[in-house]
Amino acid sequence: MRCFKVRALLSKYLDSELGEDLSAEVGKHLAKCFACRAAEAKLRRALDLLREWPETEPQFGYDALLARVNQKHVARERSVPMPKLPVPRWAAAIMAATSIAVGVALGIILPESNVPTSLPSEQQVVNAMDLHPYDVVEASLTYSLADGDQRPIEKRELQ
């Protein structure tokens, strides 16, 4: 048996979930292979540590609910209270509403500086679309020869 197969079966081997034949094969391999024996020892140590942990029983019903409420209450007591604002809440709300109103008014009154005053030139459009000038010329000729008909040339010729 090969190492990768033995290592895949180690967990079942340690839990005695393998059949007698397969378990005997894994045992023979472990007797010969130092690396797999080390992996088995490492896994055995991990399982031993897990078995040392105390088993917990799930809490259902009212007792569990009370425990969660008490935990939340304790957490609230430990939390740091939020500092008081130097101004009353209604004053903060008025300041927020005023700043929004001023922002909207300025947006309406002042002209937008990022809107172009004129349309871009054909050259700017070609550069922005990363086209070559001959692509634009070809499209222009195709459109002008068709008298504005945008159907493919093959369909126009059939009619």
PDB file of C-alpha atoms in Angstrom:
ATOM      1  CA  MET A   1       0.000   0.000   0.000  1.00  0.00           C
ATOM      2  CA  ARG A   2       1.257   3.495  -0.849  1.00  0.00           C
ATOM      3  CA  CYS A   3       1.807   6.345   1.591  1.00  0.00           C
ATOM      4  CA  PHE A   4      -0.911   8.652   0.210  1.00  0.00           C
ATOM      5  CA  LYS A   5      -3.509   5.880   0.587  1.00  0.00           C
ATOM      6  CA  VAL A   6      -2.380   5.088   4.153  1.00  0.00           C
ATOM      7  CA  ARG A   7      -2.478   8.748   5.177  1.00  0.00           C
ATOM      8  CA  ALA A   8      -5.999   9.056   3.790  1.00  0.00           C
ATOM      9  CA  LEU A   9      -7.059   6.068   5.928  1.00  0.00           C
ATOM     10  CA  LEU A  10      -5.215   7.006   9.150  1.00  0.00           C
ATOM     11  CA  SER A  11      -8.186   8.660  10.844  1.00  0.00           C
ATOM     12  CA  LYS A  12     -10.427   5.656  10.196  1.00  0.00           C
ATOM     13  CA  TYR A  13      -7.601   3.323  11.249  1.00  0.00           C
ATOM     14  CA  LEU A  14      -7.254   5.064  14.617  1.00  0.00           C
ATOM     15  CA  ASP A  15     -11.033   5.024  15.121  1.00  0.00           C
ATOM     16  CA  SER A  16     -11.155   1.277  14.246  1.00  0.00           C
ATOM     17  CA  GLU A  17     -13.532   1.918  11.370  1.00  0.00           C
ATOM     18  CA  LEU A  18     -11.604  -0.122   8.783  1.00  0.00           C
ATOM     19  CA  GLY A  19     -12.255  -3.775   8.044  1.00  0.00           C
ATOM     20  CA  GLU A  20      -9.830  -6.429   9.287  1.00  0.00           C
ATOM     21  CA  ASP A  21      -8.023  -6.838   5.950  1.00  0.00           C
ATOM     22  CA  LEU A  22      -7.588  -3.129   5.303  1.00  0.00           C
ATOM     23  CA  SER A  23      -6.590  -2.498   8.901  1.00  0.00           C
ATOM     24  CA  ALA A  24      -3.926  -5.212   8.648  1.00  0.00           C
ATOM     25  CA  GLU A  25      -2.549  -3.666   5.436  1.00  0.00           C
ATOM     26  CA  VAL A  26      -2.331  -0.234   7.047  1.00  0.00           C
ATOM     27  CA  GLY A  27      -0.629  -1.776  10.091  1.00  0.00           C
ATOM     28  CA  LYS A  28       1.967  -3.531   7.881  1.00  0.00           C
ATOM     29  CA  HIS A  29       2.693  -0.282   6.064  1.00  0.00           C
ATOM     30  CA  LEU A  30       3.058   1.621   9.334  1.00  0.00           C
ATOM     31  CA  ALA A  31       5.536  -0.989  10.553  1.00  0.00           C
ATOM     32  CA  LYS A  32       7.749  -0.339   7.506  1.00  0.00           C
ATOM     33  CA  CYS A  33       7.283   3.402   6.801  1.00  0.00           C
ATOM     34  CA  PHE A  34       8.766   5.946   9.212  1.00  0.00           C
ATOM     35  CA  ALA A  35       7.000   8.976   7.639  1.00  0.00           C
ATOM     36  CA  CYS A  36       3.554   7.411   7.907  1.00  0.00           C
ATOM     37  CA  ARG A  37       4.292   6.252  11.447  1.00  0.00           C
ATOM     38  CA  ALA A  38       5.165   9.864  12.354  1.00  0.00           C
ATOM     39  CA  ALA A  39       1.920  11.090  10.774  1.00  0.00           C
ATOM     40  CA  GLU A  40       0.001   8.447  12.731  1.00  0.00           C
ATOM     41  CA  ALA A  41       1.661   9.529  15.992  1.00  0.00           C
ATOM     42  CA  LYS A  42       0.845  13.170  15.295  1.00  0.00           C
ATOM     43  CA  LEU A  43      -2.793  12.351  14.572  1.00  0.00           C
ATOM     44  CA  ARG A  44      -2.994  10.116  17.666  1.00  0.00           C
ATOM     45  CA  ARG A  45      -1.681  13.018  19.836  1.00  0.00           C
ATOM     46  CA  ALA A  46      -4.267  15.372  18.372  1.00  0.00           C
ATOM     47  CA  LEU A  47      -7.068  12.908  19.061  1.00  0.00           C
ATOM     48  CA  ASP A  48      -5.827  12.400  22.627  1.00  0.00           C
ATOM     49  CA  LEU A  49      -5.910  16.163  23.194  1.00  0.00           C
ATOM     50  CA  LEU A  50      -9.448  16.344  21.843  1.00  0.00           C
ATOM     51  CA  ARG A  51     -10.566  13.549  24.158  1.00  0.00           C
ATOM     52  CA  GLU A  52      -9.248  15.527  27.164  1.00  0.00           C
ATOM     53  CA  TRP A  53     -11.699  18.365  26.546  1.00  0.00           C
ATOM     54  CA  PRO A  54     -14.800  18.240  28.695  1.00  0.00           C
ATOM     55  CA  GLU A  55     -17.997  17.395  26.910  1.00  0.00           C
ATOM     56  CA  THR A  56     -20.608  20.107  27.010  1.00  0.00           C
ATOM     57  CA  GLU A  57     -24.301  19.467  27.058  1.00  0.00           C
ATOM     58  CA  PRO A  58     -26.500  21.727  24.981  1.00  0.00           C
ATOM     59  CA  GLN A  59     -28.839  23.942  26.922  1.00  0.00           C
ATOM     60  CA  PHE A  60     -32.333  24.183  25.563  1.00  0.00           C
ATOM     61  CA  GLY A  61     -35.371  26.112  26.608  1.00  0.00           C
ATOM     62  CA  TYR A  62     -35.728  28.664  29.354  1.00  0.00           C
ATOM     63  CA  ASP A  63     -32.368  28.054  31.031  1.00  0.00           C
ATOM     64  CA  ALA A  64     -30.481  28.716  27.814  1.00  0.00           C
ATOM     65  CA  LEU A  65     -32.507  31.857  27.165  1.00  0.00           C
ATOM     66  CA  LEU A  66     -31.778  33.200  30.652  1.00  0.00           C
ATOM     67  CA  ALA A  67     -28.080  32.465  30.241  1.00  0.00           C
ATOM     68  CA  ARG A  68     -27.966  34.410  26.961  1.00  0.00           C
ATOM     69  CA  VAL A  69     -29.865  37.352  28.450  1.00  0.00           C
ATOM     70  CA  ASN A  70     -27.482  37.440  31.415  1.00  0.00           C
ATOM     71  CA  GLN A  71     -24.471  37.351  29.092  1.00  0.00           C
ATOM     72  CA  LYS A  72     -25.842  40.289  27.107  1.00  0.00           C
ATOM     73  CA  HIS A  73     -26.544  42.198  30.326  1.00  0.00           C
ATOM     74  CA  VAL A  74     -22.988  41.624  31.562  1.00  0.00           C
ATOM     75  CA  ALA A  75     -21.609  42.689  28.181  1.00  0.00           C
ATOM     76  CA  ARG A  76     -23.605  45.930  28.344  1.00  0.00           C
ATOM     77  CA  GLU A  77     -22.242  46.698  31.800  1.00  0.00           C
ATOM     78  CA  ARG A  78     -18.682  46.187  30.571  1.00  0.00           C
ATOM     79  CA  SER A  79     -19.113  48.354  27.477  1.00  0.00           C
ATOM     80  CA  VAL A  80     -17.892  51.931  27.462  1.00  0.00           C
ATOM     81  CA  PRO A  81     -20.716  54.477  27.454  1.00  0.00           C
ATOM     82  CA  MET A  82     -20.866  56.882  24.542  1.00  0.00           C
ATOM     83  CA  PRO A  83     -19.747  60.391  25.491  1.00  0.00           C
ATOM     84  CA  LYS A  84     -22.385  63.085  25.654  1.00  0.00           C
ATOM     85  CA  LEU A  85     -22.562  65.504  22.760  1.00  0.00           C
ATOM     86  CA  PRO A  86     -21.770  69.134  23.593  1.00  0.00           C
ATOM     87  CA  VAL A  87     -24.961  70.184  21.756  1.00  0.00           C
ATOM     88  CA  PRO A  88     -28.493  68.833  22.160  1.00  0.00           C
ATOM     89  CA  ARG A  89     -29.716  66.273  19.637  1.00  0.00           C
ATOM     90  CA  TRP A  90     -32.284  68.613  18.131  1.00  0.00           C
ATOM     91  CA  ALA A  91     -29.531  71.145  17.407  1.00  0.00           C
ATOM     92  CA  ALA A  92     -27.457  68.498  15.628  1.00  0.00           C
ATOM     93  CA  ALA A  93     -30.506  67.538  13.537  1.00  0.00           C
ATOM     94  CA  ILE A  94     -31.116  71.177  12.584  1.00  0.00           C
ATOM     95  CA  MET A  95     -27.462  71.612  11.582  1.00  0.00           C
ATOM     96  CA  ALA A  96     -27.600  68.482   9.418  1.00  0.00           C
ATOM     97  CA  ALA A  97     -30.822  69.591   7.694  1.00  0.00           C
ATOM     98  CA  THR A  98     -29.406  73.082   7.116  1.00  0.00           C
ATOM     99  CA  SER A  99     -26.218  71.737   5.562  1.00  0.00           C
ATOM    100  CA  ILE A 100     -28.234  69.515   3.213  1.00  0.00           C
ATOM    101  CA  ALA A 101     -30.438  72.452   2.202  1.00  0.00           C
ATOM    102  CA  VAL A 102     -27.397  74.660   1.553  1.00  0.00           C
ATOM    103  CA  GLY A 103     -25.805  71.917  -0.563  1.00  0.00           C
ATOM    104  CA  VAL A 104     -28.947  71.501  -2.674  1.00  0.00           C
ATOM    105  CA  ALA A 105     -29.308  75.269  -3.116  1.00  0.00           C
ATOM    106  CA  LEU A 106     -25.687  75.654  -4.208  1.00  0.00           C
ATOM    107  CA  GLY A 107     -26.106  72.778  -6.638  1.00  0.00           C
ATOM    108  CA  ILE A 108     -29.088  74.503  -8.230  1.00  0.00           C
ATOM    109  CA  ILE A 109     -27.708  78.054  -8.245  1.00  0.00           C
ATOM    110  CA  LEU A 110     -24.090  77.530  -9.277  1.00  0.00           C
ATOM    111  CA  PRO A 111     -23.369  76.302 -12.804  1.00  0.00           C
ATOM    112  CA  GLU A 112     -21.811  72.876 -13.009  1.00  0.00           C
ATOM    113  CA  SER A 113     -18.150  73.196 -13.890  1.00  0.00           C
ATOM    114  CA  ASN A 114     -17.634  69.629 -15.091  1.00  0.00           C
ATOM    115  CA  VAL A 115     -20.258  69.743 -17.862  1.00  0.00           C
ATOM    116  CA  PRO A 116     -18.653  70.520 -21.237  1.00  0.00           C
ATOM    117  CA  THR A 117     -19.999  73.626 -22.928  1.00  0.00           C
ATOM    118  CA  SER A 118     -19.725  72.112 -26.415  1.00  0.00           C
ATOM    119  CA  LEU A 119     -19.916  68.662 -27.892  1.00  0.00           C
ATOM    120  CA  PRO A 120     -16.642  66.819 -28.442  1.00  0.00           C
ATOM    121  CA  SER A 121     -15.146  66.826 -31.908  1.00  0.00           C
ATOM    122  CA  GLU A 122     -15.090  63.729 -34.089  1.00  0.00           C
ATOM    123  CA  GLN A 123     -11.368  63.378 -33.425  1.00  0.00           C
ATOM    124  CA  GLN A 124     -11.942  63.401 -29.649  1.00  0.00           C
ATOM    125  CA  VAL A 125     -14.624  60.717 -30.009  1.00  0.00           C
ATOM    126  CA  VAL A 126     -12.332  58.567 -32.172  1.00  0.00           C
ATOM    127  CA  ASN A 127      -9.508  58.900 -29.643  1.00  0.00           C
ATOM    128  CA  ALA A 128     -11.810  58.119 -26.718  1.00  0.00           C
ATOM    129  CA  MET A 129     -13.090  54.972 -28.451  1.00  0.00           C
ATOM    130  CA  ASP A 130      -9.542  53.933 -29.369  1.00  0.00           C
ATOM    131  CA  LEU A 131     -10.414  53.684 -33.057  1.00  0.00           C
ATOM    132  CA  HIS A 132      -8.212  54.255 -36.058  1.00  0.00           C
ATOM    133  CA  PRO A 133      -9.172  56.976 -38.532  1.00  0.00           C
ATOM    134  CA  TYR A 134      -9.630  54.439 -41.338  1.00  0.00           C
ATOM    135  CA  ASP A 135     -12.322  52.658 -39.263  1.00  0.00           C
ATOM    136  CA  VAL A 136     -14.292  55.900 -39.084  1.00  0.00           C
ATOM    137  CA  VAL A 137     -13.829  56.596 -42.806  1.00  0.00           C
ATOM    138  CA  GLU A 138     -14.990  53.084 -43.701  1.00  0.00           C
ATOM    139  CA  ALA A 139     -18.084  53.385 -41.494  1.00  0.00           C
ATOM    140  CA  SER A 140     -18.865  56.809 -42.928  1.00  0.00           C
ATOM    141  CA  LEU A 141     -18.560  55.580 -46.522  1.00  0.00           C
ATOM    142  CA  THR A 142     -20.683  52.521 -45.838  1.00  0.00           C
ATOM    143  CA  TYR A 143     -23.402  54.642 -44.267  1.00  0.00           C
ATOM    144  CA  SER A 144     -23.348  57.323 -46.982  1.00  0.00           C
ATOM    145  CA  LEU A 145     -23.428  54.797 -49.846  1.00  0.00           C
ATOM    146  CA  ALA A 146     -26.475  53.154 -48.304  1.00  0.00           C
ATOM    147  CA  ASP A 147     -28.347  56.497 -48.128  1.00  0.00           C
ATOM    148  CA  GLY A 148     -28.838  56.116 -44.406  1.00  0.00           C
ATOM    149  CA  ASP A 149     -29.928  52.473 -44.587  1.00  0.00           C
ATOM    150  CA  GLN A 150     -28.249  50.750 -41.646  1.00  0.00           C
ATOM    151  CA  ARG A 151     -28.947  47.162 -42.696  1.00  0.00           C
ATOM    152  CA  PRO A 152     -25.991  44.987 -43.738  1.00  0.00           C
ATOM    153  CA  ILE A 153     -24.898  45.339 -47.371  1.00  0.00           C
ATOM    154  CA  GLU A 154     -25.850  41.736 -48.218  1.00  0.00           C
ATOM    155  CA  LYS A 155     -29.501  42.335 -47.244  1.00  0.00           C
ATOM    156  CA  ARG A 156     -29.682  45.627 -49.159  1.00  0.00           C
ATOM    157  CA  GLU A 157     -28.402  44.078 -52.372  1.00  0.00           C
ATOM    158  CA  LEU A 158     -31.057  41.363 -52.331  1.00  0.00           C
ATOM    159  CA  GLN A 159     -33.910  43.884 -52.517  1.00  0.00           C
TER     160      GLN A 159
END
